[in-house]
Phi, psi and omega in degrees: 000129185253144202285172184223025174249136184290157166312144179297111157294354176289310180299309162311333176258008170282303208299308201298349192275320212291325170318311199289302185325335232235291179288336188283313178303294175345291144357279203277337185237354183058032185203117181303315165315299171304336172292301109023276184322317205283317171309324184285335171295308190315320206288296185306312195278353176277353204250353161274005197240179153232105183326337178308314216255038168246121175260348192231083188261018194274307195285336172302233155068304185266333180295333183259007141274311162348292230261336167282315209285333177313315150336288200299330200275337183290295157345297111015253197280000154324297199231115179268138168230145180314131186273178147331290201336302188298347199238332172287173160289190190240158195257166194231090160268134159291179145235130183300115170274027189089171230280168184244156179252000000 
């Protein structure tokens, strides 16, 4: 079944948007994952708003990626967090010669 209503244009123009949004986070935080999150929150609070009364909205957009990724870097060194590295053991491969008698 095809939808037969037109598209949100608020979403379509977030959607044109969201590779350059993706890259200014990336940018400022170096972890896709986080870039990814920060866009999507940027996606949640726009979507809390009204867009009619955004006159710019590529700039609204990249300040609240900013002001998110700035947020994350702050977080970030409040509370650092620990690689994996640090909390395993560390592994040991053998080689199995097989069943033992």
């Amino acid at each position: 079944m095809s939808d037969t209503s037109p598209a949100d244009p608020v979403a379509e123009a977030f959607e044109a948007q969201r590779d350059r949004l993706r890259a200014v986070a990336y940018r400022m935080l170096g972890s896709h994952a986080d870039a990814d999150d920060v866009v999507q929150e940027a996606w949640l609070r726009l979507s809390r708003q009204d867009a009619a009364a955004i006159h710019n909205l590529a700039g609204w957009l990249t300040t609240v990626v900013g002001r998110i990724s700035l947020d994350v870097l702050r977080s970030r060194q409040a509370r650092p967090e620990a690689s994996y590295d640090d909390r395993l053991p560390e592994l040991v491969v053998t080689v199995d010669d097989g069943p033992r008698a």
